[in-house]
Coordinates of C-alpha atoms and ligand atoms in Angstrom, one line a residue:
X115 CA 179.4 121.7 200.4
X116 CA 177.5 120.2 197.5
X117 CA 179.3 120.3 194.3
X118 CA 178.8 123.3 192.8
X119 CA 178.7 122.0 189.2
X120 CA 175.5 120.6 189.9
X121 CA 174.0 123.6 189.7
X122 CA 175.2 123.4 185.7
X123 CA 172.0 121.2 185.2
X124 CA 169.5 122.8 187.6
X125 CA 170.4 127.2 186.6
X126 CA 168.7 128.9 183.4
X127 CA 171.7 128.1 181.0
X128 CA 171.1 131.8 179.3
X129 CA 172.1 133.8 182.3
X130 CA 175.4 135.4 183.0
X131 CA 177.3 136.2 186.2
X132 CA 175.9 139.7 186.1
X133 CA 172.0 138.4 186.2
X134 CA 172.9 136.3 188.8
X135 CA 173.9 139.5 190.5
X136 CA 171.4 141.9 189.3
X137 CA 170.1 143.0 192.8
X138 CA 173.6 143.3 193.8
X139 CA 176.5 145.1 192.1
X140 CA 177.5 145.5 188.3
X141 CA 180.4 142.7 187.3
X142 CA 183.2 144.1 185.1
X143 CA 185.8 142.8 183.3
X144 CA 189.2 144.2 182.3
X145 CA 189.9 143.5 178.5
X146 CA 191.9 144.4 175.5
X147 CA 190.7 145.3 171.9
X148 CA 191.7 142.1 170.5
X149 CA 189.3 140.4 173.6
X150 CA 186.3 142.3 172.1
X151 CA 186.1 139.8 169.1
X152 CA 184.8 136.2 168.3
X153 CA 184.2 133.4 171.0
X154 CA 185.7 135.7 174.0
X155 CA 183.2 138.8 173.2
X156 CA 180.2 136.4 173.6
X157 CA 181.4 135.4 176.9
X158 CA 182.0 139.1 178.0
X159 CA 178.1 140.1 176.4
X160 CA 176.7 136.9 178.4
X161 CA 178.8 137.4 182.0
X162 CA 179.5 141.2 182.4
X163 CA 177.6 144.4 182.8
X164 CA 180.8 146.3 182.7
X165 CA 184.2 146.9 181.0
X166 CA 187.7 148.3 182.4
X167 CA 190.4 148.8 179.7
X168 CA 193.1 146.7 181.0
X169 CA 196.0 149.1 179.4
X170 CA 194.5 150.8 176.7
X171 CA 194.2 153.9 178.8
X172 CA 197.1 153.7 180.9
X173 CA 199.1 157.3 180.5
X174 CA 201.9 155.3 178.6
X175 CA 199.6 153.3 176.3
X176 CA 197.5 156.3 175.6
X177 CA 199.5 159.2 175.5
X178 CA 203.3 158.3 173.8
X179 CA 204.1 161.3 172.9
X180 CA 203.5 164.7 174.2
X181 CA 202.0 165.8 171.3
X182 CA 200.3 162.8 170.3
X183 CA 197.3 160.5 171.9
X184 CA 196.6 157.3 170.7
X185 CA 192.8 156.6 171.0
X186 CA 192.1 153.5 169.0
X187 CA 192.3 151.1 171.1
X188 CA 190.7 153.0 174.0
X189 CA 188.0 154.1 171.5
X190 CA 187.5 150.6 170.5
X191 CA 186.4 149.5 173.9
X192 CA 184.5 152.3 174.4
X193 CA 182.3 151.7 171.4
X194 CA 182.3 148.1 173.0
X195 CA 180.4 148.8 175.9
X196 CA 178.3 151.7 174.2
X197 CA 177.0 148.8 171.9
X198 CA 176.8 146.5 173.9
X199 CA 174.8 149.0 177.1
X200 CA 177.5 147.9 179.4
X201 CA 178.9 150.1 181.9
X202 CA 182.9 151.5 181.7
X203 CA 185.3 152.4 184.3
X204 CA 188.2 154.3 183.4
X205 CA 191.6 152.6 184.8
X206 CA 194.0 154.9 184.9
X207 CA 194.5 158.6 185.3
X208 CA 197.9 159.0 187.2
X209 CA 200.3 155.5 188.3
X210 CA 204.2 155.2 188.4
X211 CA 204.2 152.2 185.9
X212 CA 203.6 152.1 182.1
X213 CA 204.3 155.9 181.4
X214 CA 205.9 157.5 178.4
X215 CA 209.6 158.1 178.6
X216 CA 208.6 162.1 177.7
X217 CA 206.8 162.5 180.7
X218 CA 208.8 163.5 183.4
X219 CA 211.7 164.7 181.0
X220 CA 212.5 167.7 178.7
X221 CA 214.0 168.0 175.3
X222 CA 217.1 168.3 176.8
X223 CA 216.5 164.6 179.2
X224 CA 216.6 166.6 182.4
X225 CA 214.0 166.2 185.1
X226 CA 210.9 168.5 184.7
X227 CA 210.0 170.7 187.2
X228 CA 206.6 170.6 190.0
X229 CA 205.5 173.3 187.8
X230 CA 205.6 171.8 184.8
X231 CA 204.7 167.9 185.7
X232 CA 201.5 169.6 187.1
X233 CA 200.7 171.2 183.8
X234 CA 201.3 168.0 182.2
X235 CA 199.0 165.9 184.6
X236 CA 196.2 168.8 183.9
X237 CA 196.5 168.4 180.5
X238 CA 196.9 164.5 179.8
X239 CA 193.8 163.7 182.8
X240 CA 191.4 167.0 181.0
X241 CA 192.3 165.5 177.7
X242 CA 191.2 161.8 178.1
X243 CA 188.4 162.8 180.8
X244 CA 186.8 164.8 178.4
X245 CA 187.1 162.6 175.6
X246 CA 184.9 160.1 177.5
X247 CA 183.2 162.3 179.4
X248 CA 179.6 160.6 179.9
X249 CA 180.7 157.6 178.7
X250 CA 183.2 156.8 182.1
X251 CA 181.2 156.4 185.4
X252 CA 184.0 156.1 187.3
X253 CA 187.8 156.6 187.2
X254 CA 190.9 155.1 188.8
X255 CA 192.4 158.7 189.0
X256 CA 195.1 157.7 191.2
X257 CA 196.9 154.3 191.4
X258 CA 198.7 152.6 193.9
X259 CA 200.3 156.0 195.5
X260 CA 201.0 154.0 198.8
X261 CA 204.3 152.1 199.8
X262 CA 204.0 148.4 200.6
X263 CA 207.2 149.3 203.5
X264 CA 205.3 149.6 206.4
X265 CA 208.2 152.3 207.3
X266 CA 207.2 154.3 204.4
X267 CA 203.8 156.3 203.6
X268 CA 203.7 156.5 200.0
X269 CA 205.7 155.5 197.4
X270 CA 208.9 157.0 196.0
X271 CA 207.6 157.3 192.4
X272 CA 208.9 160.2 189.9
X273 CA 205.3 161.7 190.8
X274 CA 206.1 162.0 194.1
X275 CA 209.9 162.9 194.1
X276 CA 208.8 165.4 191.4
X277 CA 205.9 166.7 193.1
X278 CA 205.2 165.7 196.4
X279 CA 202.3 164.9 198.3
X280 CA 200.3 167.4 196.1
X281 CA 200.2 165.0 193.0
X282 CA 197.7 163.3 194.4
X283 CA 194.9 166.0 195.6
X284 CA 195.5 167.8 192.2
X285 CA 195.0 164.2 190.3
X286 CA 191.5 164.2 191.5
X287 CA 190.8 168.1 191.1
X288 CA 191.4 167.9 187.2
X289 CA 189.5 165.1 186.8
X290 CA 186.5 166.5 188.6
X291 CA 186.7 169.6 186.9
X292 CA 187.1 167.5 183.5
X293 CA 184.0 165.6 184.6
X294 CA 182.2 166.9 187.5
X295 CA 179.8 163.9 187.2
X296 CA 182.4 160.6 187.4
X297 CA 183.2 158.9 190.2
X298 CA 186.6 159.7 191.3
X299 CA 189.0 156.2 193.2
X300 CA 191.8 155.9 194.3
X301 CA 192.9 152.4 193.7
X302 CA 195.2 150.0 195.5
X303 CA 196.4 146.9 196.0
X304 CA 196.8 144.8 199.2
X305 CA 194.4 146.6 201.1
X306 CA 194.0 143.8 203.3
X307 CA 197.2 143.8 204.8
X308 CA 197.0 146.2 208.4
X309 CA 200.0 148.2 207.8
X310 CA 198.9 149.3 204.0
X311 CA 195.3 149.6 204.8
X312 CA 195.9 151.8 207.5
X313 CA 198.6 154.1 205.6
X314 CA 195.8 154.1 202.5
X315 CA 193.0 155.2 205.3
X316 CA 195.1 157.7 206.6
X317 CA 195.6 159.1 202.8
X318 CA 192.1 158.8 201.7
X319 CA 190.9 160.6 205.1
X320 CA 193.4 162.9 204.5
X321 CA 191.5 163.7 200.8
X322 CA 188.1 163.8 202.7
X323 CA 188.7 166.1 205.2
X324 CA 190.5 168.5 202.6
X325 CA 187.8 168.7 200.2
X326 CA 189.2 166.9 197.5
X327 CA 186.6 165.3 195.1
X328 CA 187.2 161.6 196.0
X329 CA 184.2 159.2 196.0
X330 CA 185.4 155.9 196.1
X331 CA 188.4 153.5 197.1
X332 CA 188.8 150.8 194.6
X333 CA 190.3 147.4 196.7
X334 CA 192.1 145.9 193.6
X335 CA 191.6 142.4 194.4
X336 CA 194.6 140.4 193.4
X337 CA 193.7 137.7 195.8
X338 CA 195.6 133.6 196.3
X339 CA 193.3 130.6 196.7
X340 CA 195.8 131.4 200.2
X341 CA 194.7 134.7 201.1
X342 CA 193.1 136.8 202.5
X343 CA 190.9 135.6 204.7
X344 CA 187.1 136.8 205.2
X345 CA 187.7 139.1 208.2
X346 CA 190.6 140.8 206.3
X347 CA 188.7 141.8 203.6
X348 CA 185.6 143.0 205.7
X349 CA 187.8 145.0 207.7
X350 CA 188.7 147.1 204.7
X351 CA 185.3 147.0 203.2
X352 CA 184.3 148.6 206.4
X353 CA 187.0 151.1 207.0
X354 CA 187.1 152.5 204.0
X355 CA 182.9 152.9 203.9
X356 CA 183.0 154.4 207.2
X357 CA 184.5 157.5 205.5
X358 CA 181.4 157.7 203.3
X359 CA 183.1 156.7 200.3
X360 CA 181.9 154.2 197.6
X361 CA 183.8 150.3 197.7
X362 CA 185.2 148.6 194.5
X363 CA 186.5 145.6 194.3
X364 CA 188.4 146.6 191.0
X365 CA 190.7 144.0 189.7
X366 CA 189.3 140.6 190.7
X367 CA 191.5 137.4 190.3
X368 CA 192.5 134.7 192.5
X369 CA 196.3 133.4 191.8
X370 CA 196.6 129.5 192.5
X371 CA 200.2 130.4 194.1
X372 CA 201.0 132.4 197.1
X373 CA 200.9 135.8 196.2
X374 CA 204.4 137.7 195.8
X375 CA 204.6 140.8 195.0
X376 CA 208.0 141.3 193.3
X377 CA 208.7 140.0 190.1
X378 CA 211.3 137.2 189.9
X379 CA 212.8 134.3 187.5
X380 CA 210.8 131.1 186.8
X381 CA 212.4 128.7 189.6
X382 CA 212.6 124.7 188.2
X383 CA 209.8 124.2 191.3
X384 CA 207.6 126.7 190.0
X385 CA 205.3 123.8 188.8
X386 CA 202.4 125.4 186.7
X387 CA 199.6 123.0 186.3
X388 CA 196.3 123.0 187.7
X389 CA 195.9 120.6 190.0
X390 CA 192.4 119.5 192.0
X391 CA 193.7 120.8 195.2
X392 CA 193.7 124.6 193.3
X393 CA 190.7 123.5 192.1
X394 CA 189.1 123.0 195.3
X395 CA 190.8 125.6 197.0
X396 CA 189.8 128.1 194.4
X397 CA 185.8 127.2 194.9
X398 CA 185.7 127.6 198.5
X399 CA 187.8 130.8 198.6
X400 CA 185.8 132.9 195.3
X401 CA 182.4 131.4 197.4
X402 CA 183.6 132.7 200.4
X403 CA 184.4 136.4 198.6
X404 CA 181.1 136.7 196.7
X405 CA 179.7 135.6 200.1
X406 CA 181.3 138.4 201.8
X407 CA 181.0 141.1 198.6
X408 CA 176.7 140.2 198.8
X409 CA 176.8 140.7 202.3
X410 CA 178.7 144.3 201.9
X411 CA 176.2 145.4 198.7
X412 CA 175.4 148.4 200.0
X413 CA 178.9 149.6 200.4
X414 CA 180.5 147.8 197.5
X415 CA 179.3 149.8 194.0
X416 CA 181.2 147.3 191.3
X417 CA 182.8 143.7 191.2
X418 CA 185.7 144.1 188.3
X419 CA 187.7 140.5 187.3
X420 CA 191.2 141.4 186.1
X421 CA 191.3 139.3 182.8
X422 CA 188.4 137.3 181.0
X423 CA 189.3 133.4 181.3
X424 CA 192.4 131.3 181.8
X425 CA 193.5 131.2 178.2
X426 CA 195.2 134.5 179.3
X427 CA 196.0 136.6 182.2
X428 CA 198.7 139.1 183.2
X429 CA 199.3 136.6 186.2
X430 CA 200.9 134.3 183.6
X431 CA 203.7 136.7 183.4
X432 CA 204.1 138.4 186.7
X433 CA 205.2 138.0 189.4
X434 CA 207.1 134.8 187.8
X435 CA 207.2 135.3 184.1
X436 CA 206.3 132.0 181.9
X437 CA 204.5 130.6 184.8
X438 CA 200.9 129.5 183.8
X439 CA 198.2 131.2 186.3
X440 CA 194.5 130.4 186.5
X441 CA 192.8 132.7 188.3
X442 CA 189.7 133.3 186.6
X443 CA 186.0 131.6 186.7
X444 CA 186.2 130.9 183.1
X445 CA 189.1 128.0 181.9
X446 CA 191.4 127.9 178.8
X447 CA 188.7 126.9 176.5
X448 CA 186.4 129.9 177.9
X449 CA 184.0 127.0 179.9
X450 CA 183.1 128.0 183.6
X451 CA 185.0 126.1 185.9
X452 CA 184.0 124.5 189.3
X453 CA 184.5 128.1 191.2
X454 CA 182.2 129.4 188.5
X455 CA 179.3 127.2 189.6
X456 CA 180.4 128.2 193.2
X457 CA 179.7 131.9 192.8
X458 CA 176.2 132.0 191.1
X459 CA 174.7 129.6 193.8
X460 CA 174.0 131.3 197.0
Ligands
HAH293 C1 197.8 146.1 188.9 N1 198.9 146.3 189.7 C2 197.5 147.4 188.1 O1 196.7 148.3 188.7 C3 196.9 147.1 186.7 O2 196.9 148.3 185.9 C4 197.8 146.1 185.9 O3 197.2 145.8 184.7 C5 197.9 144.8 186.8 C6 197.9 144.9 188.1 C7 199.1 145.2 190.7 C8 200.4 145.1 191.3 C9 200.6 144.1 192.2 O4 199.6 143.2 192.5 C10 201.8 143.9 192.8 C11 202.9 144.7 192.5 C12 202.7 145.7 191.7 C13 201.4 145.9 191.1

């Protein structure tokens, strides 16, 4: 392949990832308030079509206190893409991390009932759906609901030993009825992998054939310059169309380490700069993803990148906390980088 930098002299310097993709899918961006001013908001007006709060809306974020929401920040973004005539997904409705310590406890400290974790769920998702009702196209109702054990189906959250199965199905009923008009996901990650995909499949399928208002699976996207390879990620593109639902890739980055899944302690190995080898690697494998994200547009409804440039991104603290990640098209000083150049010529 050429080097893709060359296009830097030959492209119309005023266009942004999303007009390089305007026949194709909207590209969003995950962000926090603090994102939405100076040099980094002019990067996300020029690049994206489309904003995801990256924890502003999460349950524990949101909602600290029974009693009490907390809308600022989510507001703040909100108004963001209003202004700005972006688009806004809603990440996320119901997940087993980042929730208030009140949720699944009484006054007392003792576990809460199915009875009552239900009410709570119908109130906290018809609560924040409303709020932004019109405003939200789509919602990441459920989260990560699946085991990664390929012994397990889904996950031994407090939703689930609270709850059950049920959790799930009555997720996506409040938030329809909140919002009959927003897309409804359930979002994931490692979709890619055959023993999770197919336990996801048999869940969303499940949701199908029941009735349950689900339109879309969102494939998170927390990729390696290592994996997955092009086949993988058809496969799931495929599988998870096939049942009439609408694609996302919803949290797009590409870690320059093998991915890991666990968190763990920084190792004196773990050596965190970026070397030309990532470089290159990183170019050929975000090519070969937009490559296969074009050829899926009419399943795939959204592009999303998990984090705005290098300067920051949750992958510099997890899985190994303190160790520098770049996993984004845009480096430390906001300037596209070589996989940048790669993804707007095709
Ligand atoms: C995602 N989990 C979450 O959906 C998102 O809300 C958060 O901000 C970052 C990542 C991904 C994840 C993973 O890749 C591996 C293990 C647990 C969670």
């Amino acid at each position: 392949m050429a080097d893709p930098s060359l296009a830097q002299s030959t492209v119309d310097q005023k266009k942004g990832l999303k007009d390089f993709y305007q026949n194709y899918f909207p590209i969003g961006v995950a962000v926090s308030p603090q994102a939405l001013k100076g040099p980094e908001a002019e990067l996300i007006k020029k690049h994206f079509n489309s904003v995801t709060a990256e924890n502003a809306m999460k349950t524990g974020p949101i909602h600290p206190e029974e009693n009490r929401y907390n809308w600022e920040p989510a507001d703040l973004i909100v108004s963001f893409a209003k202004a700005n005539g972006m688009k806004m997904r809603g990440h996320t409705l119901c997940w087993h991390n980042q929730n208030p310590n009140w949720l699944f406890r009484n006054a007392k400290g003792d576990t809460i009932t199915k009875d009552v974790l239900l009410k709570r769920l119908k109130e906290h998702i018809t609560t924040v759906v409303t709020r932004y009702k019109g405003t939200i196209y789509a919602w990441d109702v459920v989260n990560e609901a699946v085991d990664d054990n390929n012994n397990k189906f889904l996950r031994e959250s407090a939703w689930y030993k609270i709850c059950g199965e049920e959790y799930i199905a009555k997720a996506f009923e409040y938030a329809h009825e909140a919002d009959p008009n927003a897309k409804l996901f359930y979002n994931d990650y490692a979709t890619e992998d055959p023993g999770k995909r197919e336990r996801i499949y048999q869940l969303v399928k499940k949701l199908v054939e029941a009735k349950v208002p689900i339109h879309g699976v969102g494939l998170q996207g927390h990729w390696s310059i290592y994996e997955p390879t092009d086949e993988a990620i058809e496969k799931s593109i495929e599988k998870f169309s096939a049942l009439g639902l609408d694609v996302q890739i919803t949290e797009l980055d590409v870690s320059v380490y093998p991915l890991e899944h666990s968190r763990r302690e920084r190792r004196p190995d773990d050596i965190d700069t970026f070397t030309t080898a990532m470089d290159e690697k990183q170019i050929t494998q975000y090519r070969m993803l937009f490559k296969v994200f074009r050829d899926h547009k009419e399943a795939i409804t959204g592009v999303t990148f998990w984090n705005v440039s290098d300067k920051h991104s949750w992958l510099d603290s997890f899985p190994v906390s303190g160790r520098k990640n770049y996993p984004l098209l845009f480096d430390q000083q906001l300037q596209p980088k070589k996989a940048y150049w790669g993804v707007i010529t095709f």
